Amino acid sequence: ASDVYKRQPPELAGDANADGVVNALDLQEIINRYGAKTGEANYTEHADCNGDGVIDELDIFEIGLNWGKTAE
């Protein structure tokens, strides 16, 4: 048996759709989920880029900080 395991890429702040890159698709994800709060059907942890429990303009700010970056 092998001790090798598949390592997941680290989370990338601003990667609202969890595809490994911060771009316009993430901005659209925030727009689609804007105003959603923890526990609501439209809420996802990935779209809550700053982890404050609500998807809002502060999450868009995280996208701006990491625009164009990719998960390693």
PDB file of C-alpha atoms in Angstrom:
ATOM      1  CA  ALA A   1       0.000   0.000   0.000  1.00  0.00           C
ATOM      2  CA  SER A   2       1.139   3.489  -0.805  1.00  0.00           C
ATOM      3  CA  ASP A   3       1.388   6.345   1.636  1.00  0.00           C
ATOM      4  CA  VAL A   4       0.852   8.790  -1.226  1.00  0.00           C
ATOM      5  CA  TYR A   5      -2.335  10.809  -1.023  1.00  0.00           C
ATOM      6  CA  LYS A   6      -3.869  13.342  -3.338  1.00  0.00           C
ATOM      7  CA  ARG A   7      -3.226  16.839  -2.057  1.00  0.00           C
ATOM      8  CA  GLN A   8      -5.931  19.403  -2.727  1.00  0.00           C
ATOM      9  CA  PRO A   9      -4.851  22.903  -3.768  1.00  0.00           C
ATOM     10  CA  PRO A  10      -5.039  25.520  -1.033  1.00  0.00           C
ATOM     11  CA  GLU A  11      -8.078  27.735  -0.986  1.00  0.00           C
ATOM     12  CA  LEU A  12      -7.573  30.979  -2.798  1.00  0.00           C
ATOM     13  CA  ALA A  13      -9.393  34.033  -1.437  1.00  0.00           C
ATOM     14  CA  GLY A  14     -11.588  35.372  -4.213  1.00  0.00           C
ATOM     15  CA  ASP A  15     -12.045  32.028  -5.964  1.00  0.00           C
ATOM     16  CA  ALA A  16     -15.808  32.212  -5.439  1.00  0.00           C
ATOM     17  CA  ASN A  17     -16.627  29.357  -7.827  1.00  0.00           C
ATOM     18  CA  ALA A  18     -13.790  27.096  -6.630  1.00  0.00           C
ATOM     19  CA  ASP A  19     -12.265  26.488 -10.060  1.00  0.00           C
ATOM     20  CA  GLY A  20      -8.721  27.355  -8.987  1.00  0.00           C
ATOM     21  CA  VAL A  21      -8.445  30.777 -10.636  1.00  0.00           C
ATOM     22  CA  VAL A  22      -9.662  34.244  -9.629  1.00  0.00           C
ATOM     23  CA  ASN A  23     -11.350  35.919 -12.599  1.00  0.00           C
ATOM     24  CA  ALA A  24     -14.618  37.326 -13.980  1.00  0.00           C
ATOM     25  CA  LEU A  25     -16.415  34.020 -13.364  1.00  0.00           C
ATOM     26  CA  ASP A  26     -15.896  34.568  -9.636  1.00  0.00           C
ATOM     27  CA  LEU A  27     -17.373  38.038  -9.849  1.00  0.00           C
ATOM     28  CA  GLN A  28     -20.448  36.555 -11.545  1.00  0.00           C
ATOM     29  CA  GLU A  29     -20.698  33.963  -8.759  1.00  0.00           C
ATOM     30  CA  ILE A  30     -20.817  36.751  -6.158  1.00  0.00           C
ATOM     31  CA  ILE A  31     -23.445  38.636  -8.162  1.00  0.00           C
ATOM     32  CA  ASN A  32     -25.584  35.486  -8.386  1.00  0.00           C
ATOM     33  CA  ARG A  33     -25.343  34.861  -4.633  1.00  0.00           C
ATOM     34  CA  TYR A  34     -25.235  38.471  -3.397  1.00  0.00           C
ATOM     35  CA  GLY A  35     -26.843  38.961   0.007  1.00  0.00           C
ATOM     36  CA  ALA A  36     -26.945  35.255   0.918  1.00  0.00           C
ATOM     37  CA  LYS A  37     -26.061  34.429   4.512  1.00  0.00           C
ATOM     38  CA  THR A  38     -24.796  31.302   6.258  1.00  0.00           C
ATOM     39  CA  GLY A  39     -27.551  28.692   6.366  1.00  0.00           C
ATOM     40  CA  GLU A  40     -29.493  30.053   3.396  1.00  0.00           C
ATOM     41  CA  ALA A  41     -29.940  27.962   0.262  1.00  0.00           C
ATOM     42  CA  ASN A  42     -27.999  30.357  -1.995  1.00  0.00           C
ATOM     43  CA  TYR A  43     -24.995  30.584   0.372  1.00  0.00           C
ATOM     44  CA  THR A  44     -21.726  28.754  -0.317  1.00  0.00           C
ATOM     45  CA  GLU A  45     -18.490  29.002   1.653  1.00  0.00           C
ATOM     46  CA  HIS A  46     -16.460  29.523  -1.514  1.00  0.00           C
ATOM     47  CA  ALA A  47     -18.493  32.593  -2.496  1.00  0.00           C
ATOM     48  CA  ASP A  48     -18.084  33.999   1.022  1.00  0.00           C
ATOM     49  CA  CYS A  49     -14.500  34.889   0.172  1.00  0.00           C
ATOM     50  CA  ASN A  50     -13.741  36.667   3.448  1.00  0.00           C
ATOM     51  CA  GLY A  51     -15.598  34.158   5.635  1.00  0.00           C
ATOM     52  CA  ASP A  52     -17.829  36.654   7.450  1.00  0.00           C
ATOM     53  CA  GLY A  53     -21.058  34.725   6.864  1.00  0.00           C
ATOM     54  CA  VAL A  54     -22.551  36.955   4.181  1.00  0.00           C
ATOM     55  CA  ILE A  55     -21.866  37.256   0.456  1.00  0.00           C
ATOM     56  CA  ASP A  56     -21.454  40.953  -0.278  1.00  0.00           C
ATOM     57  CA  GLU A  57     -19.163  43.701  -1.590  1.00  0.00           C
ATOM     58  CA  LEU A  58     -16.429  42.684   0.855  1.00  0.00           C
ATOM     59  CA  ASP A  59     -16.146  39.396  -1.025  1.00  0.00           C
ATOM     60  CA  ILE A  60     -15.786  41.313  -4.286  1.00  0.00           C
ATOM     61  CA  PHE A  61     -12.861  43.129  -2.644  1.00  0.00           C
ATOM     62  CA  GLU A  62     -11.145  39.744  -2.099  1.00  0.00           C
ATOM     63  CA  ILE A  63     -11.545  39.002  -5.810  1.00  0.00           C
ATOM     64  CA  GLY A  64      -9.823  42.292  -6.617  1.00  0.00           C
ATOM     65  CA  LEU A  65      -6.914  41.519  -4.304  1.00  0.00           C
ATOM     66  CA  ASN A  66      -6.216  38.175  -5.988  1.00  0.00           C
ATOM     67  CA  TRP A  67      -7.342  38.877  -9.570  1.00  0.00           C
ATOM     68  CA  GLY A  68      -5.609  36.538 -12.016  1.00  0.00           C
ATOM     69  CA  LYS A  69      -4.038  34.317  -9.351  1.00  0.00           C
ATOM     70  CA  THR A  70      -4.356  30.547  -9.453  1.00  0.00           C
ATOM     71  CA  ALA A  71      -4.331  27.905  -6.739  1.00  0.00           C
ATOM     72  CA  GLU A  72      -1.038  26.041  -6.457  1.00  0.00           C
TER      73      GLU A  72
END
